Amino acid sequence: QEHSFPQSAMSNLTGSLMDMDETVEGVESETMREEKITEITPSANFDLEGYISNYTGRTRAIRLKFIAERTPALQADAIKMLVHEVKSGQNVKLYKSVIEFVRDKVGPEGGALDQSWMDRAQEQAEKTLEKLEVELCQHKLNSIKEKVRMGHHDIGIQHYAMGNLEEALKAFIRTRDYGTSSKHTIDMCLQVIKVAIEMRNFSHVLNYVTKAEQVEQLEDPSTIAKLRAASGLANLDSGKYKIAATKFTSMKFEEKKENNQTTMKNIHPDELAFNEVIAPHDVAIYGGLCALATFDRSELAAKVMEDAAFKQFLELVPDCRELISDFYHSRYSSCLALMEKMKGDLMLDMYMNPHVDKLYEMIRSKALVQYFTPFASVQMPLMAQAFSTNVADLQKELTQLIMKKEIKARIDSHNKTVYARQADQEVSTFHRALQMGMEYERQTTALLLRLDLIRNDLSIKANRIQGPPRGDRDED
């Protein structure tokens, strides 16, 4: 029996296959980079159950495993919650890896494979997938475009539940050829973004964020917030902290009115609804720390301190809000104390963990520069006291900043004083006066020459026959 496909689907088929090939290649190069695991000590009031309740979906299991690997104090509770979480789904591969991890941490007696659960889960997952594939074939025979799109979407959801991320990604990308509205395009992009984030393929995340943002009439607050958060996460991963800060703090959008006028509308934290990837309080922490590290004082005031939209997110994390306030008002001792208090908990976040030390270093360096800038000289013992350090360590930090040319200063090691390097006003004034005198002499000489030419009725004209064309002559 012959059947026909929609013309648009056939015309885009080649592009889709190329996209999928690029996807798999990107996955192979970027999936879960190996990193050195260091032991983390959380804060005394860290509540593991409360923390993990902020998330939904498989990110709960991934975050629990991340914490169990690095935090001996929470390992027992994290493993117990992890095994329970994994067995609530259909991902048999993840269950096996978790049991292997448990055996590695607590010994063979700590993790026994539940073979009966594995058999039931695998059988159920395969039956569901087989049923969906049969239904998709039937929809293709009937050439029902919307049902074919939904068939690929459902197969993608099932592959994702089973942990087949590459197959899920391919299925979601195929839905693009059968979409008939902007909503279908956005749904496809969000599904691809979610899977790509779990695969740590952040270049793919940025590609599909761009595709979604190009859709006309994108005015849904939840969709806009998800795209900004995903873009911020991708830029955070690549170390582009200022771009990440801009994305995380831009939690508002232009809403069009009936009279074609636009007004700015704030996005409420509850409208983010992206807990299967990151929670609203993560947006506050990521955005706040990246902003402290990269924004100048005016940007920090306008985009963070005084921005009504982002302040809603900061209210969810009082320590982060106080940290930003202390930094902005130059209360550095309190600011650094809060940073130290938050560090252990921040290290438990799998996306923030690789960047905490770098961001902290950038924030501290920025605070040192900001502290020193208004003064001609500063006593290092007083500065060391303000930054809760000793003079020797402070001198090393200042030396590094001077070498990087972030501070124009010189250090008097004997008197423990830092002096600002200021340009010699007398010398610079003399150079400006000399330059002005030379310019005056040149203009006066040219003027006298012109007067002599006019007085003697002399003029110079180009030879139009032998000379170059008029358009090729250099103009004075």
PDB file of N, CA and C in Angstrom, residues 173-240:
ATOM      1  N   ILE A 173      13.403  15.835  17.753  1.00  0.00           N
ATOM      2  CA  ILE A 173      13.786  16.636  16.585  1.00  0.00           C
ATOM      3  C   ILE A 173      12.899  16.302  15.385  1.00  0.00           C
ATOM      4  N   ARG A 174      12.496  15.032  15.256  1.00  0.00           N
ATOM      5  CA  ARG A 174      11.633  14.631  14.131  1.00  0.00           C
ATOM      6  C   ARG A 174      10.268  15.314  14.191  1.00  0.00           C
ATOM      7  N   THR A 175       9.819  15.699  15.370  1.00  0.00           N
ATOM      8  CA  THR A 175       8.500  16.346  15.464  1.00  0.00           C
ATOM      9  C   THR A 175       8.479  17.680  14.735  1.00  0.00           C
ATOM     10  N   ARG A 176       9.647  18.279  14.498  1.00  0.00           N
ATOM     11  CA  ARG A 176       9.703  19.581  13.823  1.00  0.00           C
ATOM     12  C   ARG A 176       9.085  19.521  12.431  1.00  0.00           C
ATOM     13  N   ASP A 177       9.274  18.402  11.731  1.00  0.00           N
ATOM     14  CA  ASP A 177       8.787  18.293  10.350  1.00  0.00           C
ATOM     15  C   ASP A 177       7.262  18.216  10.265  1.00  0.00           C
ATOM     16  N   TYR A 178       6.616  17.957  11.368  1.00  0.00           N
ATOM     17  CA  TYR A 178       5.160  17.786  11.350  1.00  0.00           C
ATOM     18  C   TYR A 178       4.441  18.858  12.166  1.00  0.00           C
ATOM     19  N   GLY A 179       5.176  19.853  12.637  1.00  0.00           N
ATOM     20  CA  GLY A 179       4.552  20.927  13.400  1.00  0.00           C
ATOM     21  C   GLY A 179       3.801  21.891  12.493  1.00  0.00           C
ATOM     22  N   THR A 180       2.697  22.393  12.973  1.00  0.00           N
ATOM     23  CA  THR A 180       1.863  23.294  12.160  1.00  0.00           C
ATOM     24  C   THR A 180       1.635  24.639  12.843  1.00  0.00           C
ATOM     25  N   SER A 181       2.241  24.847  14.002  1.00  0.00           N
ATOM     26  CA  SER A 181       2.032  26.121  14.702  1.00  0.00           C
ATOM     27  C   SER A 181       3.287  26.485  15.476  1.00  0.00           C
ATOM     28  N   SER A 182       3.320  27.732  15.918  1.00  0.00           N
ATOM     29  CA  SER A 182       4.462  28.192  16.720  1.00  0.00           C
ATOM     30  C   SER A 182       4.532  27.443  18.041  1.00  0.00           C
ATOM     31  N   LYS A 183       3.384  27.051  18.581  1.00  0.00           N
ATOM     32  CA  LYS A 183       3.366  26.299  19.839  1.00  0.00           C
ATOM     33  C   LYS A 183       4.071  24.954  19.671  1.00  0.00           C
ATOM     34  N   HIS A 184       3.856  24.308  18.536  1.00  0.00           N
ATOM     35  CA  HIS A 184       4.528  23.028  18.272  1.00  0.00           C
ATOM     36  C   HIS A 184       6.043  23.213  18.216  1.00  0.00           C
ATOM     37  N   THR A 185       6.486  24.290  17.596  1.00  0.00           N
ATOM     38  CA  THR A 185       7.929  24.564  17.504  1.00  0.00           C
ATOM     39  C   THR A 185       8.524  24.785  18.883  1.00  0.00           C
ATOM     40  N   ILE A 186       7.825  25.559  19.697  1.00  0.00           N
ATOM     41  CA  ILE A 186       8.323  25.843  21.047  1.00  0.00           C
ATOM     42  C   ILE A 186       8.358  24.578  21.897  1.00  0.00           C
ATOM     43  N   ASP A 187       7.321  23.760  21.793  1.00  0.00           N
ATOM     44  CA  ASP A 187       7.297  22.501  22.552  1.00  0.00           C
ATOM     45  C   ASP A 187       8.467  21.611  22.161  1.00  0.00           C
ATOM     46  N   MET A 188       8.733  21.535  20.851  1.00  0.00           N
ATOM     47  CA  MET A 188       9.861  20.727  20.377  1.00  0.00           C
ATOM     48  C   MET A 188      11.182  21.258  20.941  1.00  0.00           C
ATOM     49  N   CYS A 189      11.356  22.576  20.887  1.00  0.00           N
ATOM     50  CA  CYS A 189      12.601  23.180  21.373  1.00  0.00           C
ATOM     51  C   CYS A 189      12.796  22.932  22.873  1.00  0.00           C
ATOM     52  N   LEU A 190      11.746  23.064  23.650  1.00  0.00           N
ATOM     53  CA  LEU A 190      11.855  22.864  25.100  1.00  0.00           C
ATOM     54  C   LEU A 190      12.198  21.418  25.438  1.00  0.00           C
ATOM     55  N   GLN A 191      11.625  20.469  24.714  1.00  0.00           N
ATOM     56  CA  GLN A 191      11.948  19.066  24.963  1.00  0.00           C
ATOM     57  C   GLN A 191      13.413  18.772  24.606  1.00  0.00           C
ATOM     58  N   VAL A 192      13.876  19.301  23.472  1.00  0.00           N
ATOM     59  CA  VAL A 192      15.270  19.103  23.073  1.00  0.00           C
ATOM     60  C   VAL A 192      16.202  19.739  24.093  1.00  0.00           C
ATOM     61  N   ILE A 193      15.852  20.933  24.560  1.00  0.00           N
ATOM     62  CA  ILE A 193      16.677  21.645  25.549  1.00  0.00           C
ATOM     63  C   ILE A 193      16.787  20.826  26.835  1.00  0.00           C
ATOM     64  N   LYS A 194      15.673  20.278  27.294  1.00  0.00           N
ATOM     65  CA  LYS A 194      15.683  19.494  28.536  1.00  0.00           C
ATOM     66  C   LYS A 194      16.603  18.276  28.411  1.00  0.00           C
ATOM     67  N   VAL A 195      16.491  17.556  27.302  1.00  0.00           N
ATOM     68  CA  VAL A 195      17.330  16.375  27.102  1.00  0.00           C
ATOM     69  C   VAL A 195      18.802  16.772  26.930  1.00  0.00           C
ATOM     70  N   ALA A 196      19.054  17.843  26.170  1.00  0.00           N
ATOM     71  CA  ALA A 196      20.428  18.278  25.924  1.00  0.00           C
ATOM     72  C   ALA A 196      21.110  18.735  27.209  1.00  0.00           C
ATOM     73  N   ILE A 197      20.366  19.355  28.110  1.00  0.00           N
ATOM     74  CA  ILE A 197      20.944  19.763  29.396  1.00  0.00           C
ATOM     75  C   ILE A 197      21.377  18.543  30.192  1.00  0.00           C
ATOM     76  N   GLU A 198      20.540  17.514  30.219  1.00  0.00           N
ATOM     77  CA  GLU A 198      20.907  16.304  30.952  1.00  0.00           C
ATOM     78  C   GLU A 198      22.127  15.625  30.330  1.00  0.00           C
ATOM     79  N   MET A 199      22.272  15.763  29.014  1.00  0.00           N
ATOM     80  CA  MET A 199      23.429  15.178  28.330  1.00  0.00           C
ATOM     81  C   MET A 199      24.661  16.072  28.428  1.00  0.00           C
ATOM     82  N   ARG A 200      24.492  17.249  29.006  1.00  0.00           N
ATOM     83  CA  ARG A 200      25.554  18.260  29.105  1.00  0.00           C
ATOM     84  C   ARG A 200      26.033  18.699  27.713  1.00  0.00           C
ATOM     85  N   ASN A 201      25.133  18.671  26.760  1.00  0.00           N
ATOM     86  CA  ASN A 201      25.432  19.151  25.408  1.00  0.00           C
ATOM     87  C   ASN A 201      24.920  20.595  25.311  1.00  0.00           C
ATOM     88  N   PHE A 202      25.661  21.522  25.918  1.00  0.00           N
ATOM     89  CA  PHE A 202      25.150  22.883  26.061  1.00  0.00           C
ATOM     90  C   PHE A 202      25.219  23.688  24.771  1.00  0.00           C
ATOM     91  N   SER A 203      26.033  23.303  23.824  1.00  0.00           N
ATOM     92  CA  SER A 203      26.012  23.989  22.534  1.00  0.00           C
ATOM     93  C   SER A 203      24.669  23.760  21.843  1.00  0.00           C
ATOM     94  N   HIS A 204      24.138  22.547  21.987  1.00  0.00           N
ATOM     95  CA  HIS A 204      22.817  22.236  21.433  1.00  0.00           C
ATOM     96  C   HIS A 204      21.729  23.017  22.171  1.00  0.00           C
ATOM     97  N   VAL A 205      21.905  23.198  23.467  1.00  0.00           N
ATOM     98  CA  VAL A 205      20.942  23.989  24.248  1.00  0.00           C
ATOM     99  C   VAL A 205      20.834  25.392  23.676  1.00  0.00           C
ATOM    100  N   LEU A 206      21.965  26.035  23.448  1.00  0.00           N
ATOM    101  CA  LEU A 206      21.959  27.404  22.924  1.00  0.00           C
ATOM    102  C   LEU A 206      21.335  27.470  21.534  1.00  0.00           C
ATOM    103  N   ASN A 207      21.597  26.461  20.695  1.00  0.00           N
ATOM    104  CA  ASN A 207      21.014  26.448  19.350  1.00  0.00           C
ATOM    105  C   ASN A 207      19.497  26.442  19.403  1.00  0.00           C
ATOM    106  N   TYR A 208      18.945  25.620  20.270  1.00  0.00           N
ATOM    107  CA  TYR A 208      17.486  25.499  20.309  1.00  0.00           C
ATOM    108  C   TYR A 208      16.830  26.610  21.123  1.00  0.00           C
ATOM    109  N   VAL A 209      17.561  27.233  22.014  1.00  0.00           N
ATOM    110  CA  VAL A 209      17.047  28.446  22.660  1.00  0.00           C
ATOM    111  C   VAL A 209      16.879  29.536  21.607  1.00  0.00           C
ATOM    112  N   THR A 210      17.876  29.667  20.735  1.00  0.00           N
ATOM    113  CA  THR A 210      17.808  30.668  19.662  1.00  0.00           C
ATOM    114  C   THR A 210      16.641  30.385  18.726  1.00  0.00           C
ATOM    115  N   LYS A 211      16.446  29.116  18.364  1.00  0.00           N
ATOM    116  CA  LYS A 211      15.332  28.765  17.483  1.00  0.00           C
ATOM    117  C   LYS A 211      13.994  29.099  18.125  1.00  0.00           C
ATOM    118  N   ALA A 212      13.849  28.838  19.407  1.00  0.00           N
ATOM    119  CA  ALA A 212      12.586  29.130  20.098  1.00  0.00           C
ATOM    120  C   ALA A 212      12.347  30.629  20.210  1.00  0.00           C
ATOM    121  N   GLU A 213      13.421  31.388  20.458  1.00  0.00           N
ATOM    122  CA  GLU A 213      13.268  32.836  20.612  1.00  0.00           C
ATOM    123  C   GLU A 213      12.922  33.531  19.299  1.00  0.00           C
ATOM    124  N   GLN A 214      13.161  32.866  18.172  1.00  0.00           N
ATOM    125  CA  GLN A 214      12.834  33.442  16.877  1.00  0.00           C
ATOM    126  C   GLN A 214      11.373  33.225  16.488  1.00  0.00           C
ATOM    127  N   VAL A 215      10.643  32.463  17.277  1.00  0.00           N
ATOM    128  CA  VAL A 215       9.230  32.223  17.000  1.00  0.00           C
ATOM    129  C   VAL A 215       8.442  33.508  17.249  1.00  0.00           C
ATOM    130  N   GLU A 216       7.553  33.842  16.349  1.00  0.00           N
ATOM    131  CA  GLU A 216       6.748  35.049  16.495  1.00  0.00           C
ATOM    132  C   GLU A 216       5.723  34.887  17.621  1.00  0.00           C
ATOM    133  N   GLN A 217       5.368  36.020  18.210  1.00  0.00           N
ATOM    134  CA  GLN A 217       4.369  36.069  19.278  1.00  0.00           C
ATOM    135  C   GLN A 217       4.739  35.179  20.462  1.00  0.00           C
ATOM    136  N   LEU A 218       5.986  35.282  20.874  1.00  0.00           N
ATOM    137  CA  LEU A 218       6.444  34.542  22.049  1.00  0.00           C
ATOM    138  C   LEU A 218       6.168  35.397  23.283  1.00  0.00           C
ATOM    139  N   GLU A 219       5.024  35.173  23.918  1.00  0.00           N
ATOM    140  CA  GLU A 219       4.607  36.018  25.033  1.00  0.00           C
ATOM    141  C   GLU A 219       4.207  35.216  26.273  1.00  0.00           C
ATOM    142  N   ASP A 220       4.439  33.913  26.254  1.00  0.00           N
ATOM    143  CA  ASP A 220       4.098  33.099  27.419  1.00  0.00           C
ATOM    144  C   ASP A 220       5.194  33.265  28.475  1.00  0.00           C
ATOM    145  N   PRO A 221       4.879  33.774  29.675  1.00  0.00           N
ATOM    146  CA  PRO A 221       5.903  34.023  30.700  1.00  0.00           C
ATOM    147  C   PRO A 221       6.712  32.780  31.065  1.00  0.00           C
ATOM    148  N   SER A 222       6.041  31.640  31.167  1.00  0.00           N
ATOM    149  CA  SER A 222       6.730  30.408  31.548  1.00  0.00           C
ATOM    150  C   SER A 222       7.766  30.008  30.495  1.00  0.00           C
ATOM    151  N   THR A 223       7.379  30.089  29.218  1.00  0.00           N
ATOM    152  CA  THR A 223       8.305  29.722  28.136  1.00  0.00           C
ATOM    153  C   THR A 223       9.504  30.659  28.098  1.00  0.00           C
ATOM    154  N   ILE A 224       9.249  31.957  28.227  1.00  0.00           N
ATOM    155  CA  ILE A 224      10.338  32.939  28.201  1.00  0.00           C
ATOM    156  C   ILE A 224      11.296  32.690  29.366  1.00  0.00           C
ATOM    157  N   ALA A 225      10.739  32.434  30.549  1.00  0.00           N
ATOM    158  CA  ALA A 225      11.583  32.185  31.724  1.00  0.00           C
ATOM    159  C   ALA A 225      12.429  30.927  31.539  1.00  0.00           C
ATOM    160  N   LYS A 226      11.849  29.874  30.980  1.00  0.00           N
ATOM    161  CA  LYS A 226      12.596  28.632  30.748  1.00  0.00           C
ATOM    162  C   LYS A 226      13.740  28.847  29.766  1.00  0.00           C
ATOM    163  N   LEU A 227      13.470  29.595  28.697  1.00  0.00           N
ATOM    164  CA  LEU A 227      14.508  29.845  27.697  1.00  0.00           C
ATOM    165  C   LEU A 227      15.636  30.686  28.286  1.00  0.00           C
ATOM    166  N   ARG A 228      15.297  31.698  29.087  1.00  0.00           N
ATOM    167  CA  ARG A 228      16.336  32.529  29.706  1.00  0.00           C
ATOM    168  C   ARG A 228      17.167  31.693  30.688  1.00  0.00           C
ATOM    169  N   ALA A 229      16.481  30.859  31.477  1.00  0.00           N
ATOM    170  CA  ALA A 229      17.190  30.032  32.458  1.00  0.00           C
ATOM    171  C   ALA A 229      18.108  29.027  31.763  1.00  0.00           C
ATOM    172  N   ALA A 230      17.614  28.404  30.681  1.00  0.00           N
ATOM    173  CA  ALA A 230      18.426  27.431  29.946  1.00  0.00           C
ATOM    174  C   ALA A 230      19.640  28.101  29.305  1.00  0.00           C
ATOM    175  N   SER A 231      19.437  29.278  28.736  1.00  0.00           N
ATOM    176  CA  SER A 231      20.551  30.012  28.139  1.00  0.00           C
ATOM    177  C   SER A 231      21.566  30.425  29.204  1.00  0.00           C
ATOM    178  N   GLY A 232      21.064  30.874  30.346  1.00  0.00           N
ATOM    179  CA  GLY A 232      21.959  31.231  31.448  1.00  0.00           C
ATOM    180  C   GLY A 232      22.773  30.045  31.918  1.00  0.00           C
ATOM    181  N   LEU A 233      22.139  28.877  31.991  1.00  0.00           N
ATOM    182  CA  LEU A 233      22.822  27.661  32.439  1.00  0.00           C
ATOM    183  C   LEU A 233      23.918  27.263  31.448  1.00  0.00           C
ATOM    184  N   ALA A 234      23.619  27.374  30.149  1.00  0.00           N
ATOM    185  CA  ALA A 234      24.609  27.023  29.124  1.00  0.00           C
ATOM    186  C   ALA A 234      25.813  27.964  29.171  1.00  0.00           C
ATOM    187  N   ASN A 235      25.553  29.255  29.361  1.00  0.00           N
ATOM    188  CA  ASN A 235      26.659  30.221  29.431  1.00  0.00           C
ATOM    189  C   ASN A 235      27.438  30.086  30.734  1.00  0.00           C
ATOM    190  N   LEU A 236      26.756  29.715  31.816  1.00  0.00           N
ATOM    191  CA  LEU A 236      27.454  29.440  33.068  1.00  0.00           C
ATOM    192  C   LEU A 236      28.408  28.275  32.882  1.00  0.00           C
ATOM    193  N   ASP A 237      27.956  27.221  32.209  1.00  0.00           N
ATOM    194  CA  ASP A 237      28.795  26.038  31.999  1.00  0.00           C
ATOM    195  C   ASP A 237      30.054  26.373  31.212  1.00  0.00           C
ATOM    196  N   SER A 238      29.960  27.296  30.247  1.00  0.00           N
ATOM    197  CA  SER A 238      31.114  27.651  29.418  1.00  0.00           C
ATOM    198  C   SER A 238      31.948  28.770  30.020  1.00  0.00           C
ATOM    199  N   GLY A 239      31.580  29.237  31.228  1.00  0.00           N
ATOM    200  CA  GLY A 239      32.370  30.265  31.903  1.00  0.00           C
ATOM    201  C   GLY A 239      32.107  31.674  31.416  1.00  0.00           C
ATOM    202  N   LYS A 240      31.045  31.877  30.652  1.00  0.00           N
ATOM    203  CA  LYS A 240      30.672  33.223  30.195  1.00  0.00           C
ATOM    204  C   LYS A 240      29.738  33.836  31.239  1.00  0.00           C
TER     205      LYS A 240
END
